[in-house]
mmCIF file of C-alpha atoms in Angstrom:
data_model
loop_
_atom_site.group_PDB
_atom_site.id
_atom_site.type_symbol
_atom_site.label_atom_id
_atom_site.label_comp_id
_atom_site.label_asym_id
_atom_site.label_seq_id
_atom_site.Cartn_x
_atom_site.Cartn_y
_atom_site.Cartn_z
ATOM 1 C CA UNK A 175 0.000 0.000 0.000
ATOM 2 C CA UNK A 176 1.420 3.357 -1.027
ATOM 3 C CA UNK A 177 0.263 6.860 -0.062
ATOM 4 C CA UNK A 178 0.817 9.768 -2.445
ATOM 5 C CA UNK A 179 0.065 13.281 -1.269
ATOM 6 C CA UNK A 180 -0.544 16.066 -3.786
ATOM 7 C CA UNK A 181 1.996 18.830 -4.138
ATOM 8 C CA UNK A 182 -0.695 21.532 -4.159
ATOM 9 C CA UNK A 183 -2.771 23.105 -1.430
ATOM 10 C CA UNK A 184 -5.531 25.025 -3.083
ATOM 11 C CA UNK A 185 -9.146 24.749 -1.938
ATOM 12 C CA UNK A 186 -10.301 25.563 -5.454
ATOM 13 C CA UNK A 187 -9.263 22.089 -6.593
ATOM 14 C CA UNK A 188 -12.379 19.878 -6.687
ATOM 15 C CA UNK A 189 -10.818 16.884 -4.906
ATOM 16 C CA UNK A 190 -8.877 18.896 -2.341
ATOM 17 C CA UNK A 191 -9.063 17.166 1.044
ATOM 18 C CA UNK A 192 -10.429 13.919 -0.390
ATOM 19 C CA UNK A 193 -8.661 10.625 0.186
ATOM 20 C CA UNK A 194 -9.157 8.416 -2.868
ATOM 21 C CA UNK A 195 -8.150 4.754 -3.156
ATOM 22 C CA UNK A 196 -6.814 3.435 -6.475
ATOM 23 C CA UNK A 197 -7.110 -0.348 -6.795
ATOM 24 C CA UNK A 198 -5.623 -0.566 -10.285
ATOM 25 C CA UNK A 199 -2.418 -2.546 -10.822
ATOM 26 C CA UNK A 200 0.596 -0.449 -9.863
ATOM 27 C CA UNK A 201 2.076 -1.131 -13.320
ATOM 28 C CA UNK A 202 -0.746 0.846 -14.911
ATOM 29 C CA UNK A 203 -1.933 3.250 -12.211
ATOM 30 C CA UNK A 204 0.484 6.143 -12.733
ATOM 31 C CA UNK A 205 -1.737 8.165 -15.082
ATOM 32 C CA UNK A 206 -4.816 7.812 -12.876
ATOM 33 C CA UNK A 207 -2.864 8.699 -9.739
ATOM 34 C CA UNK A 208 -1.413 11.804 -11.382
ATOM 35 C CA UNK A 209 -4.829 12.975 -12.592
ATOM 36 C CA UNK A 210 -6.299 12.626 -9.108
ATOM 37 C CA UNK A 211 -3.359 14.406 -7.502
ATOM 38 C CA UNK A 212 -3.593 17.255 -10.001
ATOM 39 C CA UNK A 213 -7.134 17.881 -8.732
ATOM 40 C CA UNK A 214 -6.015 17.948 -5.108
ATOM 41 C CA UNK A 215 -6.766 14.394 -3.950
ATOM 42 C CA UNK A 216 -4.644 12.427 -1.536
ATOM 43 C CA UNK A 217 -4.189 9.084 -3.272
ATOM 44 C CA UNK A 218 -3.874 5.724 -1.545
ATOM 45 C CA UNK A 219 -2.587 3.001 -3.842
ATOM 46 C CA UNK A 220 -4.005 -0.390 -2.896
ATOM 47 C CA UNK A 221 -3.387 -2.550 -5.984
ATOM 48 C CA UNK A 222 -5.893 -5.382 -6.165
ATOM 49 C CA UNK A 223 -4.201 -6.963 -9.183
ATOM 50 C CA UNK A 224 -0.729 -7.324 -10.654
ATOM 51 C CA UNK A 225 0.226 -7.970 -14.271
ATOM 52 C CA UNK A 226 2.133 -11.192 -14.966
ATOM 53 C CA UNK A 227 3.300 -13.116 -18.075
ATOM 54 C CA UNK A 228 1.162 -15.999 -19.360
ATOM 55 C CA UNK A 229 1.923 -19.453 -18.007
ATOM 56 C CA UNK A 230 3.046 -20.438 -21.509
ATOM 57 C CA UNK A 231 3.852 -18.399 -24.599
ATOM 58 C CA UNK A 232 3.247 -21.302 -26.997
ATOM 59 C CA UNK A 233 -0.225 -20.184 -28.235
ATOM 60 C CA UNK A 234 0.962 -16.565 -28.501
ATOM 61 C CA UNK A 235 4.051 -17.542 -30.463
ATOM 62 C CA UNK A 236 1.994 -19.724 -32.787
ATOM 63 C CA UNK A 237 -0.359 -16.808 -33.462
ATOM 64 C CA UNK A 238 2.530 -14.408 -34.066
ATOM 65 C CA UNK A 239 4.289 -16.767 -36.462
ATOM 66 C CA UNK A 240 1.048 -17.194 -38.393
ATOM 67 C CA UNK A 241 -0.017 -13.563 -38.089
ATOM 68 C CA UNK A 242 -0.402 -13.084 -41.840
ATOM 69 C CA UNK A 243 -3.338 -15.514 -41.893
ATOM 70 C CA UNK A 244 -5.495 -13.186 -39.773
ATOM 71 C CA UNK A 245 -7.774 -10.531 -41.241
ATOM 72 C CA UNK A 246 -8.268 -8.714 -37.939
ATOM 73 C CA UNK A 247 -6.360 -8.366 -34.670
ATOM 74 C CA UNK A 248 -8.542 -6.969 -31.895
ATOM 75 C CA UNK A 249 -6.964 -5.439 -28.809
ATOM 76 C CA UNK A 250 -9.219 -4.739 -25.844
ATOM 77 C CA UNK A 251 -6.607 -3.018 -23.649
ATOM 78 C CA UNK A 252 -3.300 -1.179 -23.817
ATOM 79 C CA UNK A 253 -1.846 -3.991 -21.705
ATOM 80 C CA UNK A 254 -2.698 -6.467 -24.460
ATOM 81 C CA UNK A 255 -1.008 -4.286 -27.094
ATOM 82 C CA UNK A 256 2.146 -3.933 -25.026
ATOM 83 C CA UNK A 257 2.334 -7.606 -24.055
ATOM 84 C CA UNK A 258 1.692 -8.847 -27.597
ATOM 85 C CA UNK A 259 4.184 -6.546 -29.301
ATOM 86 C CA UNK A 260 6.816 -7.215 -26.640
ATOM 87 C CA UNK A 261 6.550 -10.904 -27.394
ATOM 88 C CA UNK A 262 6.559 -10.211 -31.131
ATOM 89 C CA UNK A 263 9.887 -8.385 -30.727
ATOM 90 C CA UNK A 264 11.278 -11.066 -28.423
ATOM 91 C CA UNK A 265 10.855 -13.796 -31.022
ATOM 92 C CA UNK A 266 12.269 -11.468 -33.692
ATOM 93 C CA UNK A 267 9.172 -11.075 -35.841
ATOM 94 C CA UNK A 268 8.646 -7.972 -37.930
ATOM 95 C CA UNK A 269 6.169 -5.327 -36.800
ATOM 96 C CA UNK A 270 5.278 -4.890 -40.482
ATOM 97 C CA UNK A 271 3.111 -8.002 -40.462
ATOM 98 C CA UNK A 272 1.007 -6.591 -37.649
ATOM 99 C CA UNK A 273 0.707 -3.216 -39.372
ATOM 100 C CA UNK A 274 -0.745 -4.845 -42.492
ATOM 101 C CA UNK A 275 -3.576 -6.504 -40.535
ATOM 102 C CA UNK A 276 -6.798 -4.660 -39.749
ATOM 103 C CA UNK A 277 -6.458 -3.564 -36.149
ATOM 104 C CA UNK A 278 -9.305 -2.830 -33.765
ATOM 105 C CA UNK A 279 -8.689 -0.846 -30.566
ATOM 106 C CA UNK A 280 -11.298 -0.923 -27.823
ATOM 107 C CA UNK A 281 -11.000 2.456 -26.129
ATOM 108 C CA UNK A 282 -8.762 5.508 -26.578
ATOM 109 C CA UNK A 283 -5.945 4.204 -24.355
ATOM 110 C CA UNK A 284 -5.726 1.076 -26.509
ATOM 111 C CA UNK A 285 -5.814 3.180 -29.678
ATOM 112 C CA UNK A 286 -3.004 5.361 -28.308
ATOM 113 C CA UNK A 287 -0.885 2.266 -27.604
ATOM 114 C CA UNK A 288 -1.394 1.114 -31.209
ATOM 115 C CA UNK A 289 -0.583 4.584 -32.556
ATOM 116 C CA UNK A 290 2.729 4.522 -30.655
ATOM 117 C CA UNK A 291 3.695 1.526 -32.772
ATOM 118 C CA UNK A 292 3.256 3.590 -35.937
ATOM 119 C CA UNK A 293 0.035 1.743 -36.765
ATOM 120 C CA UNK A 294 -3.455 3.117 -37.207
ATOM 121 C CA UNK A 295 -6.503 1.201 -35.979
ATOM 122 C CA UNK A 296 -9.045 0.397 -38.672
ATOM 123 C CA UNK A 297 -11.763 0.440 -36.026
ATOM 124 C CA UNK A 298 -12.177 2.206 -32.688
ATOM 125 C CA UNK A 299 -15.777 1.451 -31.657
ATOM 126 C CA UNK A 300 -17.917 4.307 -30.400
ATOM 127 C CA UNK A 301 -18.447 2.493 -27.087
ATOM 128 C CA UNK A 302 -15.773 0.564 -25.257
ATOM 129 C CA UNK A 303 -17.851 -2.595 -25.023
ATOM 130 C CA UNK A 304 -17.921 -5.976 -26.762
ATOM 131 C CA UNK A 305 -21.363 -5.296 -28.209
ATOM 132 C CA UNK A 306 -20.070 -2.164 -29.969
ATOM 133 C CA UNK A 307 -17.189 -4.072 -31.578
ATOM 134 C CA UNK A 308 -19.531 -6.839 -32.742
ATOM 135 C CA UNK A 309 -21.962 -4.336 -34.229
ATOM 136 C CA UNK A 310 -19.474 -1.938 -35.832
ATOM 137 C CA UNK A 311 -16.910 -4.354 -37.259
ATOM 138 C CA UNK A 312 -19.228 -5.183 -40.138
ATOM 139 C CA UNK A 313 -19.385 -8.412 -42.124
ATOM 140 C CA UNK A 314 -16.712 -10.796 -40.846
ATOM 141 C CA UNK A 315 -18.185 -14.060 -42.084
ATOM 142 C CA UNK A 316 -15.301 -16.357 -42.963
ATOM 143 C CA UNK A 317 -12.702 -13.918 -41.586
ATOM 144 C CA UNK A 318 -9.970 -15.038 -39.203
ATOM 145 C CA UNK A 319 -9.726 -12.868 -36.092
ATOM 146 C CA UNK A 320 -7.064 -12.876 -33.380
ATOM 147 C CA UNK A 321 -7.928 -11.727 -29.852
ATOM 148 C CA UNK A 322 -4.822 -11.294 -27.670
ATOM 149 C CA UNK A 323 -6.098 -10.633 -24.147
ATOM 150 C CA UNK A 324 -5.808 -11.330 -20.437
ATOM 151 C CA UNK A 325 -6.371 -14.770 -18.988
ATOM 152 C CA UNK A 326 -9.567 -13.575 -17.301
ATOM 153 C CA UNK A 327 -10.957 -11.716 -20.315
ATOM 154 C CA UNK A 328 -14.696 -12.087 -20.815
ATOM 155 C CA UNK A 329 -15.724 -14.448 -23.631
ATOM 156 C CA UNK A 330 -18.532 -12.212 -24.873
ATOM 157 C CA UNK A 331 -16.536 -10.671 -27.719
ATOM 158 C CA UNK A 332 -15.220 -13.929 -29.137
ATOM 159 C CA UNK A 333 -18.614 -15.581 -28.924
ATOM 160 C CA UNK A 334 -20.313 -12.632 -30.615
ATOM 161 C CA UNK A 335 -17.853 -12.618 -33.503
ATOM 162 C CA UNK A 336 -18.230 -16.358 -33.980
ATOM 163 C CA UNK A 337 -22.000 -15.862 -34.153
ATOM 164 C CA UNK A 338 -21.321 -13.622 -37.176
ATOM 165 C CA UNK A 339 -19.401 -16.420 -38.890
ATOM 166 C CA UNK A 340 -15.839 -15.407 -37.994
ATOM 167 C CA UNK A 341 -13.085 -17.828 -37.022
ATOM 168 C CA UNK A 342 -11.726 -16.476 -33.722
ATOM 169 C CA UNK A 343 -8.532 -17.427 -31.909
ATOM 170 C CA UNK A 344 -8.243 -16.135 -28.344
ATOM 171 C CA UNK A 345 -4.740 -16.198 -26.829
ATOM 172 C CA UNK A 346 -3.576 -15.181 -23.367
ATOM 173 C CA UNK A 347 -0.822 -12.563 -23.591
ATOM 174 C CA UNK A 348 -0.814 -11.638 -19.895
ATOM 175 C CA UNK A 349 -2.312 -12.749 -16.611
ATOM 176 C CA UNK A 350 -3.846 -10.740 -13.818
ATOM 177 C CA UNK A 351 -3.029 -12.052 -10.361
ATOM 178 C CA UNK A 352 -4.187 -10.872 -6.960
ATOM 179 C CA UNK A 353 -2.443 -7.807 -5.578
ATOM 180 C CA UNK A 354 -1.349 -7.215 -1.998
ATOM 181 C CA UNK A 355 -3.820 -4.452 -1.062
ATOM 182 C CA UNK A 356 -6.079 -5.057 1.913
ATOM 183 C CA UNK A 357 -4.556 -4.576 5.353
ATOM 184 C CA UNK A 358 -4.062 -0.836 5.438
ATOM 185 C CA UNK A 359 -7.200 -0.330 3.340
ATOM 186 C CA UNK A 360 -9.235 -2.226 5.926
ATOM 187 C CA UNK A 361 -7.795 -0.001 8.660
ATOM 188 C CA UNK A 362 -8.665 3.149 6.757
ATOM 189 C CA UNK A 363 -12.173 2.034 5.840
ATOM 190 C CA UNK A 364 -13.010 0.858 9.345
ATOM 191 C CA UNK A 365 -12.089 4.273 10.760
ATOM 192 C CA UNK A 366 -13.837 6.282 8.021
ATOM 193 C CA UNK A 367 -10.571 7.634 6.622
ATOM 194 C CA UNK A 368 -11.430 6.954 2.975
ATOM 195 C CA UNK A 369 -13.664 9.221 0.910
ATOM 196 C CA UNK A 370 -13.791 7.112 -2.265
ATOM 197 C CA UNK A 371 -12.625 3.787 -3.701
ATOM 198 C CA UNK A 372 -12.167 3.538 -7.463
ATOM 199 C CA UNK A 373 -12.469 0.353 -9.495
ATOM 200 C CA UNK A 374 -11.223 -0.020 -13.075
ATOM 201 C CA UNK A 375 -12.150 -3.660 -13.759
ATOM 202 C CA UNK A 376 -14.206 -6.512 -12.399
ATOM 203 C CA UNK A 377 -11.050 -8.200 -11.122
ATOM 204 C CA UNK A 378 -10.133 -5.168 -9.004
ATOM 205 C CA UNK A 379 -13.551 -5.381 -7.346
ATOM 206 C CA UNK A 380 -13.424 -9.112 -6.684
ATOM 207 C CA UNK A 381 -9.860 -9.083 -5.385
ATOM 208 C CA UNK A 382 -10.452 -6.069 -3.146
ATOM 209 C CA UNK A 383 -13.476 -7.782 -1.594
ATOM 210 C CA UNK A 384 -11.449 -10.989 -1.158
ATOM 211 C CA UNK A 385 -8.515 -9.081 0.384
ATOM 212 C CA UNK A 386 -10.789 -7.303 2.850
ATOM 213 C CA UNK A 387 -12.650 -10.506 3.681
ATOM 214 C CA UNK A 388 -9.368 -12.213 4.582
ATOM 215 C CA UNK A 389 -8.751 -9.731 7.413
ATOM 216 C CA UNK A 390 -10.339 -11.855 10.114
ATOM 217 C CA UNK A 391 -9.814 -9.279 12.884
ATOM 218 C CA UNK A 392 -12.512 -7.088 11.394
ATOM 219 C CA UNK A 393 -16.030 -7.878 12.561
ATOM 220 C CA UNK A 394 -17.571 -5.990 9.651
ATOM 221 C CA UNK A 395 -17.790 -7.815 6.360
ATOM 222 C CA UNK A 396 -15.754 -6.699 3.362
ATOM 223 C CA UNK A 397 -18.813 -5.264 1.645
ATOM 224 C CA UNK A 398 -19.851 -3.325 4.726
ATOM 225 C CA UNK A 399 -16.358 -1.848 4.922
ATOM 226 C CA UNK A 400 -16.441 -0.745 1.278
ATOM 227 C CA UNK A 401 -19.886 0.719 1.696
ATOM 228 C CA UNK A 402 -18.523 3.158 4.283
ATOM 229 C CA UNK A 403 -16.869 5.046 1.391
ATOM 230 C CA UNK A 404 -18.078 6.223 -1.993
ATOM 231 C CA UNK A 405 -17.518 3.678 -4.756
ATOM 232 C CA UNK A 406 -16.852 4.812 -8.323
ATOM 233 C CA UNK A 407 -16.520 2.398 -11.272
ATOM 234 C CA UNK A 408 -15.016 2.884 -14.709
ATOM 235 C CA UNK A 409 -17.946 1.325 -16.569
ATOM 236 C CA UNK A 410 -21.132 -0.725 -16.378
ATOM 237 C CA UNK A 411 -19.418 -4.136 -16.435
ATOM 238 C CA UNK A 412 -17.268 -3.239 -13.426
ATOM 239 C CA UNK A 413 -20.274 -1.672 -11.681
ATOM 240 C CA UNK A 414 -22.320 -4.801 -12.355
ATOM 241 C CA UNK A 415 -19.693 -6.974 -10.689
ATOM 242 C CA UNK A 416 -19.629 -4.687 -7.654
ATOM 243 C CA UNK A 417 -23.403 -4.754 -7.347
ATOM 244 C CA UNK A 418 -23.503 -8.544 -7.720
ATOM 245 C CA UNK A 419 -21.190 -8.741 -4.702
ATOM 246 C CA UNK A 420 -23.406 -6.378 -2.730
ATOM 247 C CA UNK A 421 -21.191 -3.315 -3.024
ATOM 248 C CA UNK A 422 -23.096 -0.051 -3.342
ATOM 249 C CA UNK A 423 -21.985 1.861 -6.465
ATOM 250 C CA UNK A 424 -22.256 5.641 -6.162
ATOM 251 C CA UNK A 425 -21.134 6.635 -9.659
ATOM 252 C CA UNK A 426 -20.223 5.086 -13.005
ATOM 253 C CA UNK A 427 -18.048 6.854 -15.580
ATOM 254 C CA UNK A 428 -19.997 7.738 -18.711
ATOM 255 C CA UNK A 429 -16.719 7.527 -20.662
ATOM 256 C CA UNK A 430 -15.069 4.256 -19.729
ATOM 257 C CA UNK A 431 -11.538 5.620 -19.323
ATOM 258 C CA UNK A 432 -9.339 6.886 -16.484
ATOM 259 C CA UNK A 433 -10.329 10.427 -17.448
ATOM 260 C CA UNK A 434 -13.986 9.450 -17.343
ATOM 261 C CA UNK A 435 -13.516 7.852 -13.941
ATOM 262 C CA UNK A 436 -11.970 11.043 -12.576
ATOM 263 C CA UNK A 437 -14.773 13.132 -14.085
ATOM 264 C CA UNK A 438 -17.402 10.913 -12.426
ATOM 265 C CA UNK A 439 -15.596 11.255 -9.098
ATOM 266 C CA UNK A 440 -15.461 15.030 -9.370
ATOM 267 C CA UNK A 441 -19.152 15.194 -10.306
ATOM 268 C CA UNK A 442 -20.055 12.936 -7.395
ATOM 269 C CA UNK A 443 -18.327 15.132 -4.836
ATOM 270 C CA UNK A 444 -19.732 18.241 -6.473
ATOM 271 C CA UNK A 445 -23.215 16.895 -5.842
ATOM 272 C CA UNK A 446 -23.901 16.501 -9.561
ATOM 273 C CA UNK A 447 -26.278 13.583 -10.054
ATOM 274 C CA UNK A 448 -25.184 13.030 -13.663
ATOM 275 C CA UNK A 449 -23.526 9.636 -13.985
ATOM 276 C CA UNK A 450 -24.767 8.434 -10.589
ATOM 277 C CA UNK A 451 -26.469 5.101 -10.274
ATOM 278 C CA UNK A 452 -30.068 5.027 -9.146
#
């Protein structure tokens, strides 16, 4: 658990005096932490997940070697882009093959990661959801599609594309494992020293609940602890997971990005009902 205090002291900042918990993996939390600090928040990093290599690279390597047989490569996260291209470089395959495929980027952060490679996505769906990709990708009957993703990635996208007649290969390019957050977070929540907890994926919700539940010295349940603070989720899938576990969700980002999450948090503390759950 890591505390980061902002370098500013100006009451005009909308999150001034608020203690906000970031449960995102430390490997990918820097941008979110900096945005929160720039608005005056005191940030507590309590990573619920960590990013790890796949248990085996064999399926990834097979897909990379045969990359020219795919019509589309769909990336659902910047992590997937970085993990896939790192492996591509490691086995000495040319980036040119990837650049000649049609690339789909789910979300602006994923699109930015692809742009850094000197490639341009053929499709960035208007919503950062599987249904939007399935609807907007067009006719893919008979097409071969590669989905490099996390080990716990939802199967909705692959199943939807197969229902349109595509041949889809899903390969694990990274794993998400449980982070070490929990102890200090439980202390802070039990003494009402947290204003908000942010969740950026279903796995951050589940692991945070599991981490809190493992602290046997606390008589309150994990969900009751979380419900003592405001809970803000990056999108409806993450919010749905929280609600299934009994966690009250106070706001959901209308734009499913780190920037959208911050905007929802600011609106929540400003008393703006836009973006709040009912």
